[in-house]
PDB file of C-alpha atoms in Angstrom:
ATOM      1  CA  MET B   1     -56.809  72.714 -27.159  1.00 51.00           C
ATOM      2  CA  LYS B   2     -53.932  70.256 -27.303  1.00 58.00           C
ATOM      3  CA  ARG B   3     -55.162  66.706 -26.875  1.00 84.00           C
ATOM      4  CA  SER B   4     -53.139  63.712 -25.830  1.00 90.00           C
ATOM      5  CA  ALA B   5     -53.571  60.167 -24.604  1.00 96.00           C
ATOM      6  CA  ARG B   6     -51.413  57.407 -23.171  1.00 97.00           C
ATOM      7  CA  ALA B   7     -50.882  54.073 -24.892  1.00 98.00           C
ATOM      8  CA  PHE B   8     -49.145  50.799 -24.135  1.00 98.00           C
ATOM      9  CA  TRP B   9     -46.394  49.831 -26.579  1.00 98.00           C
ATOM     10  CA  VAL B  10     -44.164  46.792 -26.925  1.00 98.00           C
ATOM     11  CA  ALA B  11     -40.901  48.732 -27.136  1.00 97.00           C
ATOM     12  CA  ALA B  12     -38.804  45.611 -27.744  1.00 97.00           C
ATOM     13  CA  PRO B  13     -39.538  41.882 -27.400  1.00 96.00           C
ATOM     14  CA  GLY B  14     -40.354  41.313 -23.730  1.00 96.00           C
ATOM     15  CA  VAL B  15     -40.308  45.033 -22.888  1.00 97.00           C
ATOM     16  CA  GLY B  16     -43.423  47.201 -22.565  1.00 97.00           C
ATOM     17  CA  GLU B  17     -43.831  50.893 -21.859  1.00 98.00           C
ATOM     18  CA  ILE B  18     -46.497  53.585 -21.571  1.00 98.00           C
ATOM     19  CA  ARG B  19     -46.107  56.365 -24.121  1.00 98.00           C
ATOM     20  CA  ASP B  20     -47.802  59.714 -24.569  1.00 96.00           C
ATOM     21  CA  THR B  21     -49.491  60.001 -27.943  1.00 95.00           C
ATOM     22  CA  PRO B  22     -51.103  62.992 -29.673  1.00 93.00           C
ATOM     23  CA  LEU B  23     -54.846  62.851 -30.154  1.00 95.00           C
ATOM     24  CA  ALA B  24     -56.603  64.583 -33.020  1.00 92.00           C
ATOM     25  CA  ALA B  25     -60.066  66.089 -32.665  1.00 93.00           C
ATOM     26  CA  PRO B  26     -62.716  63.790 -34.148  1.00 96.00           C
ATOM     27  CA  GLY B  27     -63.820  64.760 -37.626  1.00 95.00           C
ATOM     28  CA  GLU B  28     -67.144  64.191 -39.311  1.00 96.00           C
ATOM     29  CA  GLY B  29     -68.254  60.596 -38.869  1.00 96.00           C
ATOM     30  CA  GLU B  30     -65.703  59.936 -36.124  1.00 98.00           C
ATOM     31  CA  VAL B  31     -65.944  59.401 -32.369  1.00 98.00           C
ATOM     32  CA  LEU B  32     -63.687  60.156 -29.433  1.00 97.00           C
ATOM     33  CA  VAL B  33     -63.729  57.269 -26.955  1.00 98.00           C
ATOM     34  CA  ARG B  34     -62.492  57.346 -23.350  1.00 97.00           C
ATOM     35  CA  ALA B  35     -61.381  53.862 -22.378  1.00 98.00           C
ATOM     36  CA  LEU B  36     -62.969  52.177 -19.356  1.00 98.00           C
ATOM     37  CA  TYR B  37     -61.498  48.682 -19.741  1.00 98.00           C
ATOM     38  CA  SER B  38     -59.495  46.635 -22.174  1.00 98.00           C
ATOM     39  CA  GLY B  39     -58.716  42.942 -22.263  1.00 97.00           C
ATOM     40  CA  VAL B  40     -55.461  41.072 -22.767  1.00 95.00           C
ATOM     41  CA  SER B  41     -56.058  37.889 -24.731  1.00 83.00           C
ATOM     42  CA  ARG B  42     -53.256  35.862 -23.179  1.00 80.00           C
ATOM     43  CA  GLY B  43     -52.428  33.618 -26.129  1.00 79.00           C
ATOM     44  CA  THR B  44     -52.160  36.135 -28.963  1.00 85.00           C
ATOM     45  CA  GLU B  45     -50.971  39.164 -27.050  1.00 91.00           C
ATOM     46  CA  THR B  46     -48.251  37.389 -25.103  1.00 89.00           C
ATOM     47  CA  LEU B  47     -46.999  35.953 -28.409  1.00 88.00           C
ATOM     48  CA  VAL B  48     -46.773  39.529 -29.687  1.00 93.00           C
ATOM     49  CA  PHE B  49     -45.147  40.689 -26.452  1.00 95.00           C
ATOM     50  CA  ARG B  50     -42.442  38.016 -26.716  1.00 92.00           C
ATOM     51  CA  GLY B  51     -41.738  38.995 -30.327  1.00 92.00           C
ATOM     52  CA  GLY B  52     -42.880  35.550 -31.470  1.00 88.00           C
ATOM     53  CA  VAL B  53     -45.023  36.436 -34.501  1.00 88.00           C
ATOM     54  CA  PRO B  54     -43.548  34.487 -37.453  1.00 85.00           C
ATOM     55  CA  GLU B  55     -42.289  36.727 -40.248  1.00 87.00           C
ATOM     56  CA  ASN B  56     -44.563  35.102 -42.816  1.00 84.00           C
ATOM     57  CA  GLN B  57     -47.608  35.733 -40.589  1.00 83.00           C
ATOM     58  CA  ARG B  58     -47.019  39.375 -39.714  1.00 89.00           C
ATOM     59  CA  SER B  59     -49.519  40.778 -42.183  1.00 89.00           C
ATOM     60  CA  VAL B  60     -52.172  38.256 -41.084  1.00 83.00           C
ATOM     61  CA  MET B  61     -51.615  39.071 -37.409  1.00 87.00           C
ATOM     62  CA  ARG B  62     -52.048  42.837 -37.722  1.00 92.00           C
ATOM     63  CA  ALA B  63     -54.772  44.255 -35.490  1.00 92.00           C
ATOM     64  CA  PRO B  64     -57.250  46.750 -37.030  1.00 94.00           C
ATOM     65  CA  PHE B  65     -55.765  49.841 -35.313  1.00 97.00           C
ATOM     66  CA  GLN B  66     -52.236  48.585 -34.754  1.00 97.00           C
ATOM     67  CA  GLU B  67     -49.370  51.066 -34.982  1.00 97.00           C
ATOM     68  CA  GLY B  68     -45.806  50.011 -35.681  1.00 97.00           C
ATOM     69  CA  ASP B  69     -44.670  46.662 -37.021  1.00 96.00           C
ATOM     70  CA  PHE B  70     -43.747  43.275 -35.592  1.00 96.00           C
ATOM     71  CA  PRO B  71     -41.697  42.442 -33.689  1.00 95.00           C
ATOM     72  CA  ALA B  72     -41.345  45.969 -32.198  1.00 97.00           C
ATOM     73  CA  PRO B  73     -41.980  48.752 -31.479  1.00 98.00           C
ATOM     74  CA  VAL B  74     -45.658  48.004 -31.861  1.00 98.00           C
ATOM     75  CA  LYS B  75     -48.951  49.134 -30.305  1.00 98.00           C
ATOM     76  CA  TYR B  76     -51.196  46.070 -30.302  1.00 97.00           C
ATOM     77  CA  GLY B  77     -54.542  44.968 -28.883  1.00 96.00           C
ATOM     78  CA  TYR B  78     -58.173  44.544 -29.894  1.00 95.00           C
ATOM     79  CA  LEU B  79     -60.459  44.316 -26.839  1.00 96.00           C
ATOM     80  CA  SER B  80     -61.352  47.852 -25.749  1.00 98.00           C
ATOM     81  CA  VAL B  81     -64.497  49.141 -24.045  1.00 98.00           C
ATOM     82  CA  GLY B  82     -65.111  52.829 -23.441  1.00 98.00           C
ATOM     83  CA  VAL B  83     -67.539  55.742 -23.433  1.00 98.00           C
ATOM     84  CA  VAL B  84     -68.069  57.999 -26.464  1.00 98.00           C
ATOM     85  CA  GLU B  85     -67.262  61.563 -25.399  1.00 97.00           C
ATOM     86  CA  GLU B  86     -67.573  63.288 -28.789  1.00 97.00           C
ATOM     87  CA  GLY B  87     -69.167  62.334 -32.070  1.00 97.00           C
ATOM     88  CA  PRO B  88     -72.639  61.761 -33.503  1.00 97.00           C
ATOM     89  CA  ALA B  89     -75.392  62.599 -31.003  1.00 97.00           C
ATOM     90  CA  ALA B  90     -76.753  59.043 -31.098  1.00 97.00           C
ATOM     91  CA  LEU B  91     -73.446  57.734 -29.750  1.00 98.00           C
ATOM     92  CA  VAL B  92     -72.326  60.388 -27.264  1.00 98.00           C
ATOM     93  CA  GLY B  93     -72.506  58.977 -23.756  1.00 98.00           C
ATOM     94  CA  ARG B  94     -72.927  55.378 -24.962  1.00 98.00           C
ATOM     95  CA  THR B  95     -70.677  52.536 -23.857  1.00 98.00           C
ATOM     96  CA  VAL B  96     -69.048  50.911 -26.883  1.00 98.00           C
ATOM     97  CA  PHE B  97     -66.731  48.067 -27.841  1.00 98.00           C
ATOM     98  CA  CYS B  98     -63.889  48.638 -30.303  1.00 97.00           C
ATOM     99  CA  LEU B  99     -61.027  46.544 -31.711  1.00 95.00           C
ATOM    100  CA  TYR B 100     -58.475  49.052 -30.401  1.00 98.00           C
ATOM    101  CA  PRO B 101     -55.153  48.620 -28.543  1.00 98.00           C
ATOM    102  CA  HIS B 102     -54.591  49.548 -24.891  1.00 98.00           C
ATOM    103  CA  GLN B 103     -54.936  53.350 -24.866  1.00 98.00           C
ATOM    104  CA  THR B 104     -56.649  55.832 -22.559  1.00 98.00           C
ATOM    105  CA  ARG B 105     -58.481  57.745 -25.319  1.00 97.00           C
ATOM    106  CA  TYR B 106     -58.715  57.270 -29.078  1.00 98.00           C
ATOM    107  CA  VAL B 107     -60.443  58.572 -32.198  1.00 98.00           C
ATOM    108  CA  VAL B 108     -61.924  56.087 -34.677  1.00 98.00           C
ATOM    109  CA  PRO B 109     -64.622  56.070 -37.379  1.00 98.00           C
ATOM    110  CA  ALA B 110     -68.083  55.760 -35.846  1.00 98.00           C
ATOM    111  CA  GLU B 111     -68.662  52.493 -37.705  1.00 96.00           C
ATOM    112  CA  ALA B 112     -65.666  50.977 -35.865  1.00 96.00           C
ATOM    113  CA  VAL B 113     -67.532  50.955 -32.539  1.00 97.00           C
ATOM    114  CA  THR B 114     -70.413  48.720 -31.461  1.00 96.00           C
ATOM    115  CA  VAL B 115     -72.807  49.846 -28.757  1.00 97.00           C
ATOM    116  CA  VAL B 116     -72.759  47.620 -25.680  1.00 98.00           C
ATOM    117  CA  PRO B 117     -76.303  46.559 -24.674  1.00 97.00           C
ATOM    118  CA  ASP B 118     -77.602  47.986 -21.398  1.00 96.00           C
ATOM    119  CA  ALA B 119     -77.805  44.457 -19.958  1.00 97.00           C
ATOM    120  CA  VAL B 120     -74.044  43.916 -20.383  1.00 98.00           C
ATOM    121  CA  PRO B 121     -71.651  45.498 -17.842  1.00 98.00           C
ATOM    122  CA  ALA B 122     -68.755  47.378 -19.418  1.00 98.00           C
ATOM    123  CA  ALA B 123     -66.290  45.253 -17.447  1.00 98.00           C
ATOM    124  CA  ARG B 124     -67.656  42.071 -19.067  1.00 98.00           C
ATOM    125  CA  ALA B 125     -67.868  43.543 -22.559  1.00 98.00           C
ATOM    126  CA  VAL B 126     -64.079  43.175 -23.024  1.00 98.00           C
ATOM    127  CA  LEU B 127     -64.893  39.521 -23.827  1.00 97.00           C
ATOM    128  CA  ALA B 128     -66.821  40.491 -26.971  1.00 96.00           C
ATOM    129  CA  GLY B 129     -63.982  39.777 -29.394  1.00 92.00           C
ATOM    130  CA  THR B 130     -63.475  36.249 -28.075  1.00 92.00           C
ATOM    131  CA  VAL B 131     -67.175  35.413 -27.814  1.00 95.00           C
ATOM    132  CA  GLU B 132     -67.511  36.626 -31.413  1.00 92.00           C
ATOM    133  CA  THR B 133     -64.843  34.061 -32.386  1.00 91.00           C
ATOM    134  CA  ALA B 134     -66.868  31.399 -30.562  1.00 94.00           C
ATOM    135  CA  VAL B 135     -70.033  32.465 -32.418  1.00 93.00           C
ATOM    136  CA  ASN B 136     -68.309  31.985 -35.764  1.00 90.00           C
ATOM    137  CA  ALA B 137     -66.922  28.613 -34.664  1.00 93.00           C
ATOM    138  CA  LEU B 138     -70.421  27.396 -33.843  1.00 93.00           C
ATOM    139  CA  TRP B 139     -71.757  28.749 -37.128  1.00 91.00           C
ATOM    140  CA  ASP B 140     -69.084  26.583 -38.781  1.00 90.00           C
ATOM    141  CA  ALA B 141     -69.709  23.577 -36.515  1.00 93.00           C
ATOM    142  CA  ALA B 142     -73.533  23.728 -36.723  1.00 92.00           C
ATOM    143  CA  PRO B 143     -74.220  21.573 -33.646  1.00 95.00           C
ATOM    144  CA  LEU B 144     -77.560  19.786 -33.456  1.00 95.00           C
ATOM    145  CA  VAL B 145     -79.966  19.172 -30.589  1.00 94.00           C
ATOM    146  CA  GLY B 146     -78.773  16.155 -28.623  1.00 95.00           C
ATOM    147  CA  ASP B 147     -75.187  16.147 -29.975  1.00 97.00           C
ATOM    148  CA  ARG B 148     -72.352  14.752 -27.878  1.00 98.00           C
ATOM    149  CA  ILE B 149     -69.635  17.395 -27.964  1.00 98.00           C
ATOM    150  CA  ALA B 150     -66.164  17.880 -26.494  1.00 98.00           C
ATOM    151  CA  VAL B 151     -64.243  21.151 -26.420  1.00 98.00           C
ATOM    152  CA  VAL B 152     -60.542  20.320 -26.190  1.00 98.00           C
ATOM    153  CA  GLY B 153     -58.511  23.219 -24.802  1.00 96.00           C
ATOM    154  CA  GLY B 154     -59.734  25.329 -21.913  1.00 95.00           C
ATOM    155  CA  GLY B 155     -58.215  28.639 -22.889  1.00 92.00           C
ATOM    156  CA  MET B 156     -60.168  31.813 -23.548  1.00 91.00           C
ATOM    157  CA  VAL B 157     -61.581  30.681 -26.915  1.00 93.00           C
ATOM    158  CA  GLY B 158     -62.311  27.105 -25.857  1.00 95.00           C
ATOM    159  CA  CYS B 159     -64.108  28.246 -22.713  1.00 96.00           C
ATOM    160  CA  SER B 160     -66.155  30.747 -24.728  1.00 96.00           C
ATOM    161  CA  VAL B 161     -67.261  27.964 -27.077  1.00 97.00           C
ATOM    162  CA  ALA B 162     -68.135  25.720 -24.127  1.00 97.00           C
ATOM    163  CA  ALA B 163     -70.131  28.532 -22.505  1.00 97.00           C
ATOM    164  CA  LEU B 164     -72.260  28.979 -25.632  1.00 97.00           C
ATOM    165  CA  LEU B 165     -72.745  25.230 -26.063  1.00 97.00           C
ATOM    166  CA  ALA B 166     -74.071  25.056 -22.506  1.00 95.00           C
ATOM    167  CA  ARG B 167     -77.168  26.883 -23.819  1.00 92.00           C
ATOM    168  CA  PHE B 168     -77.959  24.301 -26.525  1.00 93.00           C
ATOM    169  CA  PRO B 169     -80.890  22.020 -25.639  1.00 92.00           C
ATOM    170  CA  GLY B 170     -80.054  18.383 -25.026  1.00 94.00           C
ATOM    171  CA  VAL B 171     -76.368  18.775 -25.897  1.00 96.00           C
ATOM    172  CA  ARG B 172     -73.799  16.886 -23.831  1.00 96.00           C
ATOM    173  CA  THR B 173     -70.793  19.207 -23.559  1.00 97.00           C
ATOM    174  CA  GLN B 174     -67.490  18.397 -21.881  1.00 98.00           C
ATOM    175  CA  LEU B 175     -64.536  20.766 -21.532  1.00 98.00           C
ATOM    176  CA  VAL B 176     -61.254  18.856 -21.829  1.00 98.00           C
ATOM    177  CA  ASP B 177     -57.961  20.309 -20.626  1.00 98.00           C
ATOM    178  CA  ALA B 178     -54.686  19.083 -19.145  1.00 96.00           C
ATOM    179  CA  ASP B 179     -54.892  21.694 -16.380  1.00 95.00           C
ATOM    180  CA  PRO B 180     -57.140  20.386 -13.573  1.00 96.00           C
ATOM    181  CA  SER B 181     -57.759  23.949 -12.343  1.00 93.00           C
ATOM    182  CA  ARG B 182     -59.959  24.473 -15.418  1.00 95.00           C
ATOM    183  CA  ALA B 183     -62.567  22.273 -13.709  1.00 97.00           C
ATOM    184  CA  LYS B 184     -63.653  25.256 -11.639  1.00 96.00           C
ATOM    185  CA  THR B 185     -64.121  27.366 -14.774  1.00 96.00           C
ATOM    186  CA  ALA B 186     -66.123  24.586 -16.438  1.00 97.00           C
ATOM    187  CA  GLU B 187     -68.384  24.368 -13.391  1.00 97.00           C
ATOM    188  CA  ALA B 188     -69.017  28.125 -13.502  1.00 96.00           C
ATOM    189  CA  LEU B 189     -69.912  27.853 -17.194  1.00 96.00           C
ATOM    190  CA  GLY B 190     -72.297  24.960 -16.585  1.00 95.00           C
ATOM    191  CA  VAL B 191     -70.417  22.223 -18.459  1.00 97.00           C
ATOM    192  CA  ASP B 192     -68.654  19.012 -17.425  1.00 98.00           C
ATOM    193  CA  PHE B 193     -64.862  18.793 -17.208  1.00 98.00           C
ATOM    194  CA  ALA B 194     -62.351  16.025 -17.873  1.00 98.00           C
ATOM    195  CA  LEU B 195     -58.607  15.577 -18.151  1.00 98.00           C
ATOM    196  CA  PRO B 196     -57.622  14.335 -21.640  1.00 97.00           C
ATOM    197  CA  GLY B 197     -57.270  10.706 -20.556  1.00 97.00           C
ATOM    198  CA  ASP B 198     -60.681  10.692 -18.890  1.00 98.00           C
ATOM    199  CA  ALA B 199     -62.706  12.429 -21.618  1.00 98.00           C
ATOM    200  CA  ARG B 200     -65.845  10.760 -22.929  1.00 97.00           C
ATOM    201  CA  GLY B 201     -65.651   9.483 -26.482  1.00 96.00           C
ATOM    202  CA  GLU B 202     -68.184   8.762 -29.220  1.00 97.00           C
ATOM    203  CA  CYS B 203     -68.566  12.492 -29.849  1.00 98.00           C
ATOM    204  CA  ASP B 204     -70.493  13.790 -32.831  1.00 98.00           C
ATOM    205  CA  LEU B 205     -68.415  16.966 -32.741  1.00 98.00           C
ATOM    206  CA  VAL B 206     -65.140  18.060 -31.151  1.00 98.00           C
ATOM    207  CA  VAL B 207     -64.055  21.700 -31.132  1.00 98.00           C
ATOM    208  CA  HIS B 208     -60.267  21.845 -30.779  1.00 97.00           C
ATOM    209  CA  ALA B 209     -58.672  24.961 -29.269  1.00 95.00           C
ATOM    210  CA  SER B 210     -55.575  23.775 -27.390  1.00 94.00           C
ATOM    211  CA  ALA B 211     -53.087  24.705 -30.148  1.00 89.00           C
ATOM    212  CA  THR B 212     -51.165  21.475 -29.443  1.00 93.00           C
ATOM    213  CA  GLU B 213     -50.480  18.455 -31.613  1.00 94.00           C
ATOM    214  CA  GLN B 214     -51.465  16.175 -28.726  1.00 96.00           C
ATOM    215  CA  GLY B 215     -54.784  17.969 -28.301  1.00 97.00           C
ATOM    216  CA  LEU B 216     -55.662  17.624 -31.975  1.00 96.00           C
ATOM    217  CA  ALA B 217     -54.755  13.925 -31.975  1.00 95.00           C
ATOM    218  CA  ARG B 218     -56.874  13.365 -28.859  1.00 97.00           C
ATOM    219  CA  SER B 219     -59.752  15.230 -30.530  1.00 97.00           C
ATOM    220  CA  LEU B 220     -59.754  12.690 -33.363  1.00 96.00           C
ATOM    221  CA  GLU B 221     -59.744   9.845 -30.856  1.00 96.00           C
ATOM    222  CA  LEU B 222     -62.866  11.223 -29.163  1.00 97.00           C
ATOM    223  CA  LEU B 223     -64.979  11.203 -32.332  1.00 97.00           C
ATOM    224  CA  ALA B 224     -67.739   8.769 -33.165  1.00 97.00           C
ATOM    225  CA  ALA B 225     -67.903   7.391 -36.709  1.00 97.00           C
ATOM    226  CA  GLU B 226     -68.399  10.210 -39.251  1.00 97.00           C
ATOM    227  CA  GLY B 227     -67.732  12.803 -36.556  1.00 97.00           C
ATOM    228  CA  THR B 228     -66.060  16.175 -37.149  1.00 97.00           C
ATOM    229  CA  VAL B 229     -63.243  18.100 -35.497  1.00 97.00           C
ATOM    230  CA  VAL B 230     -63.561  21.871 -35.933  1.00 96.00           C
ATOM    231  CA  GLU B 231     -60.056  23.288 -35.607  1.00 95.00           C
ATOM    232  CA  LEU B 232     -59.879  26.680 -33.904  1.00 92.00           C
ATOM    233  CA  SER B 233     -56.186  26.642 -32.993  1.00 88.00           C
ATOM    234  CA  TRP B 234     -53.669  28.836 -34.780  1.00 78.00           C
ATOM    235  CA  TYR B 235     -50.231  27.218 -35.121  1.00 76.00           C
ATOM    236  CA  GLY B 236     -48.302  30.025 -36.794  1.00 66.00           C
ATOM    237  CA  ASP B 237     -45.413  28.454 -38.697  1.00 66.00           C
ATOM    238  CA  ARG B 238     -45.422  25.228 -36.658  1.00 75.00           C
ATOM    239  CA  ARG B 239     -46.037  21.904 -38.401  1.00 82.00           C
ATOM    240  CA  VAL B 240     -48.242  19.334 -36.697  1.00 86.00           C
ATOM    241  CA  SER B 241     -48.440  15.582 -37.225  1.00 88.00           C
ATOM    242  CA  LEU B 242     -51.762  13.765 -37.190  1.00 88.00           C
ATOM    243  CA  PRO B 243     -52.667  10.057 -37.018  1.00 87.00           C
ATOM    244  CA  LEU B 244     -54.474   9.933 -40.360  1.00 89.00           C
ATOM    245  CA  GLY B 245     -53.874   6.204 -40.679  1.00 86.00           C
ATOM    246  CA  GLU B 246     -55.419   3.908 -38.099  1.00 81.00           C
ATOM    247  CA  ALA B 247     -59.222   4.418 -38.092  1.00 85.00           C
ATOM    248  CA  PHE B 248     -59.295   7.862 -39.711  1.00 91.00           C
ATOM    249  CA  HIS B 249     -60.546   6.648 -43.114  1.00 93.00           C
ATOM    250  CA  SER B 250     -62.572   3.633 -42.035  1.00 93.00           C
ATOM    251  CA  ARG B 251     -64.542   5.791 -39.573  1.00 93.00           C
ATOM    252  CA  ARG B 252     -64.917   8.591 -42.155  1.00 96.00           C
ATOM    253  CA  LEU B 253     -63.705  11.330 -39.802  1.00 95.00           C
ATOM    254  CA  THR B 254     -63.502  15.013 -40.799  1.00 95.00           C
ATOM    255  CA  VAL B 255     -61.158  17.837 -39.777  1.00 94.00           C
ATOM    256  CA  ARG B 256     -62.205  21.342 -40.817  1.00 92.00           C
ATOM    257  CA  SER B 257     -60.887  24.786 -40.006  1.00 90.00           C
ATOM    258  CA  SER B 258     -62.847  27.706 -38.628  1.00 88.00           C
ATOM    259  CA  GLN B 259     -61.649  31.043 -39.953  1.00 68.00           C
ATOM    260  CA  VAL B 260     -61.787  33.806 -37.342  1.00 67.00           C
ATOM    261  CA  GLY B 261     -61.687  36.775 -39.707  1.00 63.00           C
ATOM    262  CA  THR B 262     -64.279  35.626 -42.249  1.00 64.00           C
ATOM    263  CA  VAL B 263     -67.953  35.009 -41.566  1.00 62.00           C
ATOM    264  CA  SER B 264     -68.894  31.358 -42.021  1.00 64.00           C
ATOM    265  CA  PRO B 265     -70.152  30.691 -45.575  1.00 65.00           C
ATOM    266  CA  ALA B 266     -73.210  29.094 -43.986  1.00 64.00           C
ATOM    267  CA  ARG B 267     -74.039  32.537 -42.591  1.00 68.00           C
ATOM    268  CA  ALA B 268     -72.884  34.605 -45.591  1.00 65.00           C
ATOM    269  CA  ARG B 269     -75.939  36.850 -45.319  1.00 73.00           C
ATOM    270  CA  ARG B 270     -74.702  37.959 -41.888  1.00 76.00           C
ATOM    271  CA  SER B 271     -71.987  40.636 -41.659  1.00 79.00           C
ATOM    272  CA  TYR B 272     -69.093  40.884 -39.235  1.00 78.00           C
ATOM    273  CA  ALA B 273     -71.059  43.645 -37.472  1.00 83.00           C
ATOM    274  CA  ASP B 274     -73.982  41.222 -37.050  1.00 86.00           C
ATOM    275  CA  ARG B 275     -71.648  38.651 -35.517  1.00 87.00           C
ATOM    276  CA  LEU B 276     -70.142  41.131 -33.051  1.00 91.00           C
ATOM    277  CA  ALA B 277     -73.551  42.506 -32.064  1.00 92.00           C
ATOM    278  CA  LEU B 278     -74.735  38.953 -31.377  1.00 94.00           C
ATOM    279  CA  ALA B 279     -71.643  38.292 -29.250  1.00 95.00           C
ATOM    280  CA  LEU B 280     -72.387  41.376 -27.161  1.00 96.00           C
ATOM    281  CA  ASP B 281     -76.001  40.285 -26.678  1.00 97.00           C
ATOM    282  CA  LEU B 282     -74.786  36.880 -25.458  1.00 97.00           C
ATOM    283  CA  LEU B 283     -72.585  38.590 -22.873  1.00 97.00           C
ATOM    284  CA  ALA B 284     -75.676  39.413 -20.822  1.00 97.00           C
ATOM    285  CA  ASP B 285     -75.054  36.006 -19.196  1.00 95.00           C
ATOM    286  CA  PRO B 286     -73.138  36.587 -15.902  1.00 96.00           C
ATOM    287  CA  ALA B 287     -71.640  33.075 -16.141  1.00 95.00           C
ATOM    288  CA  LEU B 288     -69.175  34.506 -18.663  1.00 96.00           C
ATOM    289  CA  ASP B 289     -67.515  36.503 -15.873  1.00 96.00           C
ATOM    290  CA  ALA B 290     -65.614  33.257 -15.193  1.00 95.00           C
ATOM    291  CA  LEU B 291     -63.491  34.011 -18.281  1.00 95.00           C
ATOM    292  CA  VAL B 292     -62.013  37.126 -16.658  1.00 95.00           C
ATOM    293  CA  THR B 293     -59.345  35.767 -14.341  1.00 92.00           C
ATOM    294  CA  GLY B 294     -57.485  38.903 -13.268  1.00 93.00           C
ATOM    295  CA  GLU B 295     -57.471  42.691 -13.353  1.00 96.00           C
ATOM    296  CA  SER B 296     -54.859  45.399 -13.069  1.00 97.00           C
ATOM    297  CA  ALA B 297     -54.496  49.128 -13.652  1.00 98.00           C
ATOM    298  CA  PHE B 298     -53.471  50.435 -17.077  1.00 98.00           C
ATOM    299  CA  GLU B 299     -50.302  51.982 -15.661  1.00 97.00           C
ATOM    300  CA  ASP B 300     -49.204  48.530 -14.442  1.00 98.00           C
ATOM    301  CA  LEU B 301     -49.256  46.905 -17.899  1.00 97.00           C
ATOM    302  CA  PRO B 302     -45.456  47.099 -18.432  1.00 97.00           C
ATOM    303  CA  ALA B 303     -45.019  44.999 -15.282  1.00 96.00           C
ATOM    304  CA  VAL B 304     -48.043  42.736 -15.846  1.00 96.00           C
ATOM    305  CA  LEU B 305     -47.345  41.588 -19.421  1.00 96.00           C
ATOM    306  CA  PRO B 306     -44.068  39.794 -18.555  1.00 96.00           C
ATOM    307  CA  GLY B 307     -45.938  37.834 -15.872  1.00 95.00           C
ATOM    308  CA  LEU B 308     -48.705  36.892 -18.295  1.00 93.00           C
ATOM    309  CA  ALA B 309     -46.185  35.888 -20.954  1.00 92.00           C
ATOM    310  CA  SER B 310     -44.197  33.671 -18.582  1.00 91.00           C
ATOM    311  CA  GLY B 311     -47.269  32.084 -17.010  1.00 88.00           C
ATOM    312  CA  GLU B 312     -46.379  33.501 -13.598  1.00 91.00           C
ATOM    313  CA  ILE B 313     -49.764  35.253 -13.744  1.00 89.00           C
ATOM    314  CA  PRO B 314     -52.276  32.570 -14.845  1.00 83.00           C
ATOM    315  CA  ALA B 315     -55.019  33.981 -17.009  1.00 85.00           C
ATOM    316  CA  LEU B 316     -57.755  33.413 -19.536  1.00 90.00           C
ATOM    317  CA  CYS B 317     -58.665  37.061 -20.154  1.00 93.00           C
ATOM    318  CA  HIS B 318     -56.811  39.629 -18.060  1.00 95.00           C
ATOM    319  CA  ARG B 319     -58.776  42.874 -17.704  1.00 97.00           C
ATOM    320  CA  VAL B 320     -57.131  46.294 -17.716  1.00 98.00           C
ATOM    321  CA  ARG B 321     -58.792  49.086 -15.740  1.00 98.00           C
ATOM    322  CA  TYR B 322     -58.398  52.746 -16.787  1.00 98.00           C
ATOM    323  CA  PRO B 323     -58.439  55.743 -14.432  1.00 92.00           C
ATOM    324  CA  SER B 324     -61.548  57.904 -14.621  1.00 84.00           C
ATOM    325  CA  ASP B 325     -59.548  61.136 -14.952  1.00 71.00           C
ATOM    326  CA  THR B 326     -57.751  60.273 -18.179  1.00 58.00           C
TER     327      THR B 326
END
């Protein structure tokens, strides 16, 4: 039987298209997955769609099952949820998460999929990749009971971090963003909100995720003496300036990075699979539905991506819905 699937490709910078793609039968140790949903992470994927990946970062930016090369043509994406149709008996019929691009069906090694817990709806599970990033950030940050914390940058990653911090006992968490509409998201996540000029200072910890020079500078200003900024933003080939004079040394402030792809050294005994499984468990919380800000059909992706890239369609995570007859 001839198998095929349909996949979304960036045909040229700013131009997307749906292509037919051949589909091999799964071999031993592989699974065939029928996609239910996928997620568009607005920051990274719109950068790819615009052809904006810096040349010296193209190897770093490759997704696990990417086809083609930057800038285009390229098949890119990493937030897919589907049902296993063929493969090991223990997986057939299970809903799984996979770091796969936007495609109706795909074959991957069985170890590349993670079973979605029964308590987590498939539609919410597209957030697993971003919540996993937030888990690693908090492993790096190691917040303590009673800490005063700000999360600067209310995008998908920043909101995920804030949502997890809302569960910490005694922690004062404030989401800080220049967009006042993020106040509604903060309320849904159970944390306070402030515009940058109104944010509360004397923080023990600031998690920065705005990817702006101004946001990082404001993060330093919000710290108490001997406080730490955990930097989650990715700047590509941009240079940023920081006020490392003034009170930076006298207040003994710290700026440290959080690496998305590598498990925190403080949790070296935990694997990437452990981290992703934990992220999926955390997605049982319905408050995280606030991070999904739009949905469209798979066939509409060529028209939707330009709107996401331009900001005409505002989004944190945009969910893609697949037809049941694919």
